[in-house]
Amino acid sequence: MMYYGCYSHFGPDPPAWLPDPENVMLTNVGQLLERRGKEFLGSRYKDPISSFSDFQKFSVSNPEVYWKTVLDELSISFSVPPQCVLYDNPSRENGLSYPGGQWLPGAFINPARNCLSVNDKRTLDDTVVIWHDEGDDGMPINRMTLEELRREVWSVAYALDTLGLEKGSAIAIDMPMNASSVVIYLAIVLAGYIVVSIADSFASREISTRLKISNAKAIFTQDFIIRGDKSLPLYSRVVDAQSPTAIVIPAGGSSFSMKLRDGDMSWHDFLQRAINSRDDEFAAIEQPIEAFMNILFSSGTTGEPKAIPWTNATPLKAAADAWCHMDIRKGDIVAWPTNLGWMMGPWLVYASLLNGATIALYNGAPLGSGFAKFVQDAKVTMLGVIPSIVRTWKSTNCTAGLDWSSIRCFASTGEASSVDEYLWLMGRAQYKPIIEYCGGTEIGGGFVTGSLLQAQSLASFSTPAMGCSLFIIGDDGNLLPQDASGMGELALGPLMFGASTTLLNADHYDVYFKGMPIWNGKVLRRHGDVFERTSRGYYRAHGRADDTMNIGGIKVSSVEIERICNTVHSSVLETAAIGMPPPAGGPERLMIVVVFKDSNNSIPDLNELRIAFNSEVQKKLNPLFRVSHTVPVPSLPRTATNKVMRRVLRQQLAQLSSTSKF
């Protein structure tokens, strides 16, 4: 009531949070600018708050200075230092400079070794991972020091080397994000192998697809996933996916009785292979900065997920974003419910450990009072969310009576947020700011975000990420002036530290650069979202420009869903899957538009059909997806080349939803 009353005549982008000058001086960026602001910006420098936008532009125009400064702030150690920060080398096409440039050429590094190193950010006695299991709310929180983490990682790394795999081989992880999976992740990277990230919610077919694309040689998994009083099978899904050798961790204790497939091994037997080396330091395998260290997946519009390799530079981008925009620093406790199968899982590992912070993990569903109490008991200082989680917390009031005052800021990513829900979220922690953060797996972090040095308006972004430049393509195909308000497809400046340069199963240039506008002699990078720049300089997201949807924070192509829905009932001729935000804003809802073979004969009940679609999509694609509505139409709008115009369908459904309740 106070918020809407105060800002009833304000216009767009009313601030829900304003930076305090004294607190700003304690932030990473505030301290840096106080020391070196005049060196960076000259006479334009006034103070950290009023000069932040100029500093962001400086990070784009002076990448050598900016990225050297940030890597020094992060205490990043190279076994072979880079020749320079950026080599903008000549091109493959039309004399244009190569789109992404070459970052830190000549450097050798191991990101996992940097996570485990003792430096000015941490000692061996510092706690680096804390966790709690669902259902154990009355038990003390588990803690792991840096010394303990190092020994666990070394042990797994030595055991990995007994498998006889070539260095650079791909090794998958398909398990919940818990202390064991973090240890395994760091060990794979430390030992010079490549992590293949697979979400633990995937069905067997999706697991199989990712194993084949990445050519994984082994996989770590669990026997079951424990959620409350339910045990959900995981190892059996991996077996059904015809995986390579599986190392199976017991979810409920130190051992299990299930029979393993020939060639697979238990976690205990795997660790026994290196029992004699357990206390010896493992010598990290240092590799070129452009070497792959993690393969993640993001759905495209073809139905097959894009396989996106992260290089050794990408973890540094994740950590730098956290350092600057979420102000993660030594002593912080960072919680973000996620999974190693999505980019925010690896992001959380690097954003925390490379900044000297502690990773806080809850082994269970984050939707109830158990997780909310964990946030209190762990004294979390930075809590990451997605809007659908916040909506559940608000509707169930599961945070009532809990003390979240240790939180300094929230961060949100994955899907569009709602003003009312996020105002409620701020109130759980005495109105701390929410840093909206938008990026992508192929970016390794964010391209547009917020800052603790700027006023934060709900459900909007206050700044391009450091080192990133944003462009909006108008309806006429031309770029809008960079400081002008307007809406259109978003394009990114091509020189982005840590961003992808390769796809395993597609042509990277064709996907991200071909056909894009030229600016200052460089071809811009395609992203695919529709964005608005408001009159006050904030950015708002308006969904995908192509046919990829964002359902519950997970990108998925329409084609994948339609292939399943087309076979659900004999009366269905064809379907179109559309992601639609509710009229009042918020995350996209999945709607299935249906064309029947014979509209006069044997049409099923629409609600029963919706339930059938829902069941098949959850079973064959992802159990987290939910079909919201089924809408019949006589035919689908198509282009002259017979492509379904889903954008037209979205417009039609938007008009329909304005006159009737969906």
XYZ file of C-alpha atoms in Angstrom:
662
model
C 0.000 0.000 0.000
C 2.819 2.405 0.885
C 4.749 1.533 -2.281
C 1.833 2.135 -4.634
C 0.742 5.196 -2.660
C 4.170 6.830 -2.789
C 4.650 6.170 -6.487
C 1.089 6.619 -7.795
C 2.172 9.579 -9.986
C 5.821 8.603 -10.479
C 5.534 7.038 -13.942
C 7.618 4.045 -15.098
C 10.283 2.318 -13.016
C 9.598 3.523 -9.468
C 12.522 2.543 -7.228
C 11.797 -0.090 -4.598
C 15.300 0.307 -3.141
C 17.820 3.142 -3.076
C 21.558 2.749 -2.385
C 22.878 4.140 0.891
C 26.148 6.085 0.387
C 27.742 4.660 3.539
C 26.924 1.045 2.651
C 28.062 1.590 -0.938
C 31.552 2.372 0.371
C 31.672 -1.187 1.776
C 30.881 -2.884 -1.548
C 33.531 -4.377 -3.819
C 32.925 -1.807 -6.551
C 32.524 1.095 -4.123
C 35.912 0.379 -2.561
C 37.561 -0.028 -5.965
C 36.144 3.254 -7.271
C 37.144 5.131 -4.143
C 40.724 3.926 -4.665
C 40.974 4.220 -8.432
C 37.920 6.080 -9.740
C 39.879 9.160 -10.826
C 42.497 6.918 -12.470
C 39.774 5.171 -14.512
C 37.443 8.089 -15.274
C 39.521 11.217 -14.773
C 37.594 14.398 -14.004
C 34.275 12.636 -14.693
C 34.623 10.680 -11.451
C 32.484 12.086 -8.635
C 31.583 9.238 -6.292
C 30.770 5.502 -6.631
C 26.994 5.994 -6.969
C 26.862 8.832 -9.498
C 29.835 7.460 -11.478
C 28.757 3.811 -11.707
C 27.235 4.129 -15.207
C 30.433 5.762 -16.458
C 32.422 2.915 -14.920
C 30.239 0.378 -16.742
C 30.944 2.141 -20.042
C 34.636 2.223 -19.123
C 34.567 -1.573 -18.684
C 33.391 -1.890 -22.309
C 35.755 0.659 -23.860
C 38.810 -0.354 -21.803
C 38.663 -4.152 -21.505
C 42.411 -4.482 -20.929
C 42.302 -2.300 -17.826
C 38.958 -3.480 -16.498
C 39.500 -7.237 -16.756
C 43.070 -7.085 -15.447
C 41.759 -5.124 -12.471
C 38.931 -7.563 -11.722
C 41.099 -10.678 -12.114
C 43.546 -9.101 -9.660
C 40.668 -8.367 -7.262
C 39.642 -12.036 -7.508
C 43.257 -13.185 -6.857
C 43.157 -15.337 -10.005
C 46.352 -17.316 -10.501
C 47.644 -18.477 -13.913
C 50.331 -21.113 -14.280
C 51.280 -19.297 -17.494
C 50.156 -15.644 -17.584
C 48.314 -14.285 -20.645
C 50.145 -12.307 -23.315
C 47.435 -9.657 -23.093
C 43.781 -9.415 -22.044
C 42.158 -9.188 -25.495
C 43.492 -9.935 -28.952
C 40.924 -8.717 -31.437
C 42.163 -10.825 -34.329
C 41.228 -10.631 -38.045
C 38.252 -12.211 -39.449
C 36.627 -14.979 -41.278
C 34.096 -12.900 -43.140
C 34.087 -9.640 -45.122
C 37.135 -8.279 -43.354
C 35.184 -7.822 -40.145
C 37.025 -8.527 -36.933
C 36.395 -12.014 -35.555
C 33.202 -11.546 -33.523
C 34.304 -12.702 -30.091
C 37.964 -11.753 -30.065
C 40.525 -13.882 -28.234
C 40.629 -13.421 -24.481
C 43.751 -13.970 -22.342
C 45.729 -15.531 -25.240
C 48.563 -17.819 -24.173
C 47.294 -18.218 -20.612
C 47.201 -21.591 -18.833
C 44.936 -22.052 -15.835
C 42.908 -24.544 -13.824
C 39.720 -22.972 -12.400
C 39.273 -25.714 -9.775
C 42.786 -25.136 -8.433
C 41.905 -21.457 -8.062
C 38.763 -22.424 -6.120
C 40.860 -24.503 -3.715
C 43.805 -22.143 -3.296
C 44.738 -20.360 -0.099
C 45.035 -16.614 -0.702
C 44.037 -13.285 0.854
C 40.375 -14.326 0.578
C 40.539 -17.539 2.632
C 42.541 -19.844 4.906
C 42.454 -23.614 5.246
C 40.225 -23.291 8.313
C 37.533 -21.238 6.572
C 34.166 -22.910 5.990
C 33.523 -23.128 2.244
C 30.480 -25.453 1.978
C 27.539 -25.792 4.359
C 24.504 -27.978 3.806
C 21.399 -29.464 5.305
C 19.232 -32.412 4.320
C 15.490 -32.064 4.019
C 13.750 -33.535 7.054
C 16.715 -32.955 9.376
C 15.593 -29.484 10.447
C 16.393 -30.170 14.101
C 19.943 -31.304 13.359
C 23.011 -29.040 13.223
C 24.060 -27.706 9.833
C 26.869 -29.681 8.163
C 30.061 -27.759 7.468
C 33.168 -28.359 5.373
C 36.348 -26.316 5.651
C 38.620 -25.501 2.752
C 41.137 -28.063 4.028
C 38.441 -30.757 4.120
C 37.136 -29.817 0.677
C 40.629 -30.004 -0.801
C 41.201 -33.514 0.579
C 37.804 -34.725 -0.691
C 38.457 -33.280 -4.169
C 41.988 -34.712 -4.323
C 40.682 -38.154 -3.398
C 38.108 -38.125 -6.201
C 40.653 -36.733 -8.675
C 43.085 -39.583 -7.928
C 40.277 -42.134 -8.291
C 39.284 -40.600 -11.636
C 42.778 -41.164 -12.956
C 42.435 -44.904 -12.256
C 39.619 -45.151 -14.841
C 42.133 -45.001 -17.676
C 40.446 -42.118 -19.514
C 42.408 -39.721 -21.698
C 42.823 -36.212 -20.317
C 40.147 -34.025 -21.852
C 37.549 -36.822 -21.789
C 33.986 -35.848 -20.929
C 32.524 -37.103 -17.622
C 28.862 -36.479 -16.829
C 27.198 -35.552 -13.534
C 23.489 -36.334 -13.161
C 22.580 -35.884 -9.512
C 21.166 -33.287 -7.116
C 23.362 -30.349 -6.215
C 24.785 -31.374 -2.873
C 28.189 -31.452 -1.207
C 29.154 -34.663 -3.050
C 28.301 -33.287 -6.495
C 30.305 -30.107 -5.805
C 33.311 -32.251 -4.797
C 32.920 -34.379 -7.942
C 32.550 -31.300 -10.164
C 35.749 -29.702 -8.852
C 37.646 -33.013 -9.053
C 36.760 -33.531 -12.725
C 38.012 -30.035 -13.584
C 41.101 -30.296 -11.354
C 42.119 -33.579 -13.007
C 41.891 -32.144 -16.530
C 38.618 -33.697 -17.664
C 35.431 -32.011 -18.899
C 32.209 -31.946 -16.880
C 28.996 -32.791 -18.757
C 26.139 -31.132 -16.870
C 22.823 -33.036 -16.873
C 19.857 -31.934 -14.772
C 18.585 -34.557 -12.353
C 14.985 -33.905 -13.476
C 15.523 -35.203 -17.024
C 13.864 -38.297 -18.414
C 16.014 -41.107 -19.844
C 15.683 -39.910 -23.436
C 16.978 -36.450 -22.547
C 19.857 -37.956 -20.571
C 20.752 -40.194 -23.508
C 20.729 -37.283 -25.965
C 23.171 -35.289 -23.848
C 25.494 -38.239 -23.246
C 25.705 -38.925 -26.976
C 26.271 -35.311 -28.023
C 29.053 -34.863 -25.464
C 30.555 -38.332 -25.998
C 30.718 -38.806 -22.230
C 32.961 -41.665 -21.081
C 31.558 -42.025 -17.547
C 28.784 -40.618 -15.381
C 28.308 -39.861 -11.690
C 24.777 -40.339 -10.375
C 22.754 -41.332 -7.299
C 20.630 -44.387 -6.640
C 17.627 -42.232 -5.715
C 16.641 -38.624 -5.153
C 15.102 -38.184 -1.710
C 12.289 -35.627 -1.575
C 10.445 -35.678 1.731
C 9.162 -39.207 2.233
C 9.546 -40.062 -1.464
C 12.448 -41.832 -3.155
C 12.585 -40.938 -6.847
C 14.637 -43.323 -9.025
C 17.667 -41.778 -10.717
C 20.171 -44.576 -11.382
C 17.514 -46.555 -13.266
C 16.942 -43.563 -15.571
C 20.671 -43.399 -16.255
C 20.703 -47.128 -17.053
C 17.701 -46.718 -19.370
C 19.661 -43.970 -21.119
C 22.342 -46.583 -21.932
C 24.982 -44.530 -20.181
C 28.685 -45.369 -20.087
C 30.251 -46.533 -16.800
C 28.276 -45.138 -13.859
C 29.632 -44.347 -10.411
C 26.621 -44.500 -8.076
C 26.402 -42.499 -4.844
C 23.905 -43.699 -2.192
C 21.376 -40.962 -1.360
C 20.398 -42.274 2.060
C 23.679 -43.214 3.692
C 27.043 -44.850 3.201
C 25.885 -47.918 1.286
C 22.987 -49.407 -0.656
C 21.758 -52.862 -1.539
C 20.615 -52.362 -5.134
C 22.271 -54.419 -7.864
C 24.428 -52.421 -10.242
C 24.873 -52.987 -13.941
C 28.025 -54.823 -15.010
C 30.874 -52.315 -15.250
C 29.254 -49.799 -12.885
C 30.638 -49.226 -9.405
C 29.532 -47.920 -6.052
C 30.866 -44.656 -4.651
C 32.692 -46.626 -1.918
C 34.420 -48.938 -4.401
C 35.337 -45.970 -6.603
C 37.045 -44.115 -3.749
C 38.842 -47.289 -2.647
C 40.732 -47.227 -5.954
C 42.760 -44.267 -4.667
C 42.819 -45.014 -0.954
C 46.618 -44.857 -0.779
C 46.706 -41.347 -2.262
C 43.902 -39.845 -0.172
C 46.050 -37.397 1.805
C 48.381 -36.423 -1.042
C 47.847 -33.151 -2.862
C 46.703 -33.693 -6.436
C 48.734 -31.755 -8.995
C 46.195 -29.750 -10.991
C 46.222 -30.197 -14.766
C 46.810 -26.729 -16.171
C 45.297 -26.153 -19.600
C 45.015 -23.344 -22.171
C 42.432 -20.686 -21.408
C 40.397 -21.729 -24.458
C 40.229 -25.432 -23.428
C 36.788 -26.813 -22.585
C 36.043 -27.498 -18.904
C 32.231 -27.907 -18.845
C 29.595 -28.817 -21.439
C 26.112 -27.480 -20.732
C 22.939 -27.598 -22.797
C 20.378 -25.059 -23.873
C 17.365 -25.859 -26.027
C 17.207 -24.359 -29.489
C 14.314 -24.251 -31.919
C 15.316 -27.417 -33.777
C 14.312 -29.819 -31.016
C 17.906 -30.875 -30.219
C 19.558 -29.056 -27.322
C 22.533 -26.855 -28.181
C 25.699 -28.242 -26.583
C 27.576 -25.225 -25.219
C 31.157 -25.702 -24.021
C 32.421 -23.449 -21.271
C 36.112 -22.676 -21.575
C 38.501 -22.014 -18.715
C 37.652 -18.315 -19.044
C 33.932 -18.777 -18.325
C 34.272 -19.397 -14.559
C 36.103 -16.074 -14.331
C 33.137 -14.314 -15.968
C 30.738 -15.915 -13.450
C 32.911 -14.876 -10.512
C 33.370 -11.350 -11.879
C 29.602 -10.853 -12.243
C 29.117 -11.991 -8.648
C 31.942 -9.729 -7.442
C 30.503 -6.662 -9.143
C 26.735 -7.056 -9.286
C 25.815 -9.228 -6.265
C 28.773 -7.909 -4.235
C 29.780 -11.419 -3.127
C 32.888 -11.264 -0.972
C 34.872 -12.992 1.780
C 32.610 -14.164 4.596
C 29.409 -14.225 2.534
C 27.121 -17.250 2.583
C 25.510 -17.789 -0.805
C 22.419 -19.936 -1.410
C 20.737 -20.408 -4.776
C 18.441 -23.426 -5.298
C 19.654 -24.869 -8.593
C 21.348 -27.882 -10.159
C 24.647 -28.523 -11.943
C 22.593 -29.335 -15.048
C 21.703 -25.649 -15.382
C 24.248 -22.856 -15.732
C 23.449 -21.421 -12.291
C 24.866 -24.587 -10.673
C 28.433 -24.139 -11.936
C 27.928 -20.372 -11.617
C 27.211 -20.789 -7.902
C 30.380 -22.846 -7.395
C 32.662 -20.301 -9.038
C 30.814 -17.169 -7.881
C 31.166 -18.324 -4.276
C 34.572 -20.008 -4.089
C 36.524 -17.582 -6.304
C 35.199 -14.689 -4.191
C 36.093 -16.309 -0.856
C 32.444 -16.989 0.055
C 30.660 -20.097 1.351
C 28.281 -22.216 -0.757
C 25.052 -23.003 1.118
C 23.224 -26.107 -0.175
C 19.837 -27.508 0.837
C 19.454 -31.145 -0.157
C 15.715 -31.146 -0.787
C 12.870 -29.140 -2.289
C 13.272 -25.372 -1.716
C 9.520 -24.706 -1.651
C 8.675 -25.235 2.028
C 9.483 -24.162 5.540
C 12.501 -26.513 5.715
C 14.435 -24.491 3.168
C 13.216 -21.200 4.655
C 14.536 -22.264 8.066
C 17.842 -23.309 6.483
C 18.235 -19.763 5.126
C 17.756 -18.475 8.666
C 19.996 -21.002 10.423
C 22.783 -20.782 7.844
C 22.676 -16.971 8.057
C 22.583 -16.683 4.275
C 23.763 -13.269 3.057
C 22.934 -13.584 -0.666
C 19.856 -15.602 -1.630
C 19.208 -16.415 -5.278
C 15.688 -17.255 -6.435
C 13.464 -17.810 -9.426
C 10.009 -16.188 -9.404
C 8.013 -19.432 -9.239
C 9.720 -20.299 -5.925
C 8.868 -16.868 -4.522
C 5.246 -17.285 -5.606
C 5.023 -20.554 -3.659
C 6.624 -19.024 -0.552
C 4.175 -16.135 -0.656
C 1.096 -18.309 -1.188
C 1.998 -20.722 1.648
C 3.546 -18.115 3.974
C 6.217 -20.672 4.840
C 8.688 -17.952 5.894
C 6.450 -16.707 8.732
C 8.262 -16.286 12.033
C 11.730 -16.763 10.524
C 14.600 -14.291 10.707
C 16.168 -13.505 7.328
C 17.856 -10.313 8.500
C 21.333 -11.645 7.606
C 20.460 -11.310 3.890
C 22.217 -8.328 2.273
C 20.657 -8.834 -1.135
C 18.571 -11.190 -3.215
C 19.242 -12.133 -6.824
C 16.739 -13.416 -9.361
C 17.075 -15.079 -12.716
C 15.441 -17.629 -14.990
C 12.073 -16.064 -15.803
C 10.064 -12.842 -15.641
C 9.337 -11.604 -12.133
C 6.248 -9.992 -10.615
C 6.276 -6.617 -8.841
C 3.915 -7.625 -6.029
C 5.658 -10.919 -5.300
C 9.086 -9.317 -5.285
C 7.964 -6.472 -3.033
C 6.788 -9.210 -0.649
C 10.166 -10.972 -0.961
C 12.069 -7.796 -0.076
C 9.933 -7.526 3.040
C 11.163 -10.913 4.320
C 14.611 -9.358 4.891
C 13.818 -5.803 6.013
C 13.516 -4.593 2.399
C 16.873 -5.621 1.014
C 17.420 -5.126 -2.752
C 16.731 -7.690 -5.459
C 19.356 -7.845 -8.205
C 17.623 -9.014 -11.379
C 20.129 -10.999 -13.456
C 19.602 -12.075 -17.061
C 22.063 -13.921 -19.235
C 22.371 -17.359 -20.705
C 24.307 -20.583 -20.718
C 26.238 -19.350 -23.754
C 27.202 -16.166 -21.853
C 28.457 -17.891 -18.709
C 26.691 -15.251 -16.660
C 24.662 -12.111 -17.293
C 24.486 -9.415 -19.950
C 21.930 -7.200 -18.178
C 21.478 -6.956 -14.428
C 21.270 -4.670 -11.412
C 23.740 -3.110 -9.023
C 23.954 -2.197 -5.340
C 25.222 1.203 -6.521
C 22.010 2.040 -8.401
C 18.349 2.462 -7.538
C 16.611 -0.870 -8.158
C 13.155 -0.952 -9.728
C 11.165 -4.168 -9.378
C 11.036 -6.601 -12.319
C 13.580 -4.565 -14.278
C 17.317 -4.293 -14.894
C 19.266 -1.125 -14.137
C 22.444 -1.704 -16.159
C 24.192 -3.778 -18.787
C 26.550 -6.200 -17.050
C 30.143 -5.041 -16.716
C 31.993 -5.490 -19.984
C 28.744 -5.873 -21.975
C 27.058 -3.543 -24.448
C 23.388 -3.869 -25.425
C 21.540 -2.927 -28.602
C 17.863 -3.043 -29.525
C 16.827 -3.811 -33.089
C 13.719 -1.875 -34.121
C 10.866 -3.240 -36.220
C 12.550 -1.802 -39.327
C 15.662 -3.896 -38.674
C 17.789 -0.895 -37.711
C 19.449 -0.339 -34.358
C 17.856 2.117 -31.974
C 20.228 4.746 -30.553
C 21.886 3.182 -27.504
C 20.415 5.675 -25.034
C 16.966 5.837 -26.634
C 13.847 4.192 -25.255
C 12.093 1.562 -27.348
C 11.392 -2.140 -27.757
C 12.715 -4.823 -30.067
C 14.959 -7.840 -30.367
C 18.050 -7.602 -28.198
C 21.541 -7.801 -29.686
C 24.816 -7.902 -27.764
C 28.209 -6.444 -28.455
C 30.404 -9.317 -29.671
C 33.370 -8.765 -27.338
C 32.121 -10.534 -24.220
C 34.618 -12.053 -21.819
C 33.889 -15.741 -21.139
C 31.085 -16.079 -23.701
C 30.874 -19.143 -25.937
C 32.905 -19.388 -29.126
C 31.923 -22.936 -30.152
C 28.930 -25.261 -30.255
C 29.428 -29.026 -30.384
C 26.423 -29.711 -32.609
C 25.865 -26.513 -34.594
C 27.781 -23.742 -36.352
C 28.417 -21.113 -33.688
C 28.746 -18.248 -36.172
C 25.499 -19.161 -37.925
C 23.586 -19.417 -34.636
C 24.805 -16.222 -32.991
C 26.180 -13.878 -35.678
C 24.982 -14.645 -39.200
C 22.623 -11.982 -40.520
C 23.030 -9.675 -37.534
C 23.521 -5.896 -37.850
C 26.964 -4.321 -37.993
C 27.990 -1.676 -35.462
C 31.334 0.141 -35.572
C 32.666 -2.474 -37.974
C 31.703 -5.436 -35.797
C 28.862 -7.881 -36.259
C 26.577 -7.960 -33.206
C 25.750 -11.121 -31.311
C 22.217 -12.542 -31.453
C 20.468 -13.289 -28.178
C 16.840 -13.744 -29.144
C 14.895 -12.003 -26.353
C 12.611 -9.044 -26.878
C 13.708 -6.208 -24.581
C 12.436 -2.747 -23.794
C 14.576 0.200 -22.746
C 12.401 2.549 -20.744
C 12.453 6.344 -20.672
C 14.371 6.222 -17.375
C 17.052 3.906 -18.770
C 15.925 0.632 -17.211
C 15.542 -2.581 -19.202
C 12.555 -4.934 -19.167
C 12.365 -8.423 -20.671
C 9.388 -9.367 -22.869
C 10.054 -13.011 -23.696
C 11.680 -14.842 -26.584
C 11.737 -13.448 -30.089
C 12.055 -16.937 -31.550
C 10.147 -20.083 -30.676
C 12.073 -20.996 -27.566
C 10.077 -20.626 -24.378
C 11.107 -20.110 -20.795
C 9.003 -22.387 -18.580
C 9.829 -22.312 -14.880
C 13.269 -20.905 -15.599
C 14.095 -23.652 -18.130
C 14.460 -22.855 -21.813
C 12.699 -25.328 -24.082
C 11.801 -25.290 -27.754
C 8.209 -25.360 -28.953
C 9.131 -28.179 -31.313
C 10.120 -30.539 -28.480
C 6.768 -30.088 -26.753
C 4.717 -30.246 -29.954
C 6.242 -33.568 -31.014
C 4.937 -35.079 -27.794
C 1.499 -33.423 -27.853
C 0.803 -34.328 -31.491
C 0.634 -38.024 -30.569
C -1.397 -37.794 -27.350
C -4.880 -38.282 -28.881
C -6.085 -39.650 -32.215
C -8.291 -36.582 -32.761
C -5.334 -34.162 -32.744
C -4.119 -32.989 -36.133
C -1.369 -30.659 -34.929
C -0.434 -28.480 -31.987
C 1.529 -25.334 -31.239
C 3.195 -24.771 -27.866
C 3.151 -21.162 -26.721
C 4.638 -19.494 -23.661
C 2.390 -16.705 -22.388
C 2.917 -14.404 -19.382
C -0.194 -13.814 -17.245
C -1.963 -10.462 -17.857
C -0.642 -9.132 -14.527
C 2.925 -10.166 -15.378
C 5.113 -12.972 -14.123
C 6.568 -16.213 -15.484
C 5.362 -17.693 -18.751
C 2.570 -20.279 -18.701
C 2.633 -23.147 -21.177
C -0.409 -23.159 -23.475
C -1.107 -25.777 -26.125
C -3.018 -24.583 -29.180
C -4.784 -27.532 -30.843
C -6.114 -28.142 -34.350
C -8.425 -31.179 -34.480
C -8.675 -33.512 -37.473
C -12.451 -33.221 -37.595
C -13.962 -30.493 -35.431
C -17.410 -32.043 -35.826
C -16.478 -35.513 -34.612
C -15.093 -37.164 -31.467
C -13.389 -34.132 -29.900
C -12.174 -34.895 -26.365
C -12.973 -32.727 -23.378
C -10.434 -29.874 -23.381
C -9.597 -30.236 -19.700
C -9.056 -33.984 -20.070
C -6.872 -33.280 -23.094
C -4.876 -30.719 -21.097
C -4.311 -33.332 -18.369
C -3.160 -35.846 -21.001
C -0.772 -33.293 -22.562
C 0.520 -32.462 -19.102
C 1.163 -36.105 -18.236
C 3.035 -36.888 -21.457
C 5.157 -33.713 -21.384
C 6.180 -34.360 -17.784
C 6.916 -38.033 -18.452
C 8.806 -37.652 -21.735
C 10.404 -34.229 -21.409
C 10.575 -32.720 -17.946
C 8.519 -33.328 -14.788
C 8.807 -29.642 -13.896
C 6.734 -28.493 -16.884
C 3.006 -27.876 -16.542
C 0.445 -27.297 -19.299
C -1.710 -24.390 -18.169
C -4.411 -24.239 -20.858
C -5.532 -25.975 -24.044
C -7.005 -23.709 -26.717
C -8.709 -25.060 -29.872
C -8.319 -23.210 -33.204
C -9.487 -24.134 -36.722
C -5.949 -23.771 -38.183
C -2.488 -22.496 -37.322
C -1.197 -19.274 -38.915
C 1.705 -20.006 -41.251
C 4.243 -18.209 -43.399
C 4.535 -18.656 -47.143
C 7.137 -21.343 -46.484
C 4.726 -23.196 -44.164
C 6.399 -22.235 -40.869
C 4.038 -21.814 -37.945
C 3.877 -18.159 -36.864
C 3.844 -18.632 -33.110
C 4.295 -14.906 -32.567
C 0.918 -14.334 -34.233
C -0.603 -16.991 -31.978
C 0.825 -15.242 -28.928
C -0.771 -11.976 -30.022
C -4.129 -13.686 -30.574
C -3.988 -15.391 -27.180
C -2.993 -12.111 -25.514
C -6.086 -10.443 -26.982
C -8.222 -13.368 -25.869
C -6.831 -13.278 -22.328
C -7.659 -9.575 -22.039
C -11.372 -10.302 -22.547
C -11.632 -13.593 -20.651
C -9.769 -15.223 -17.773
C -7.314 -17.970 -18.630
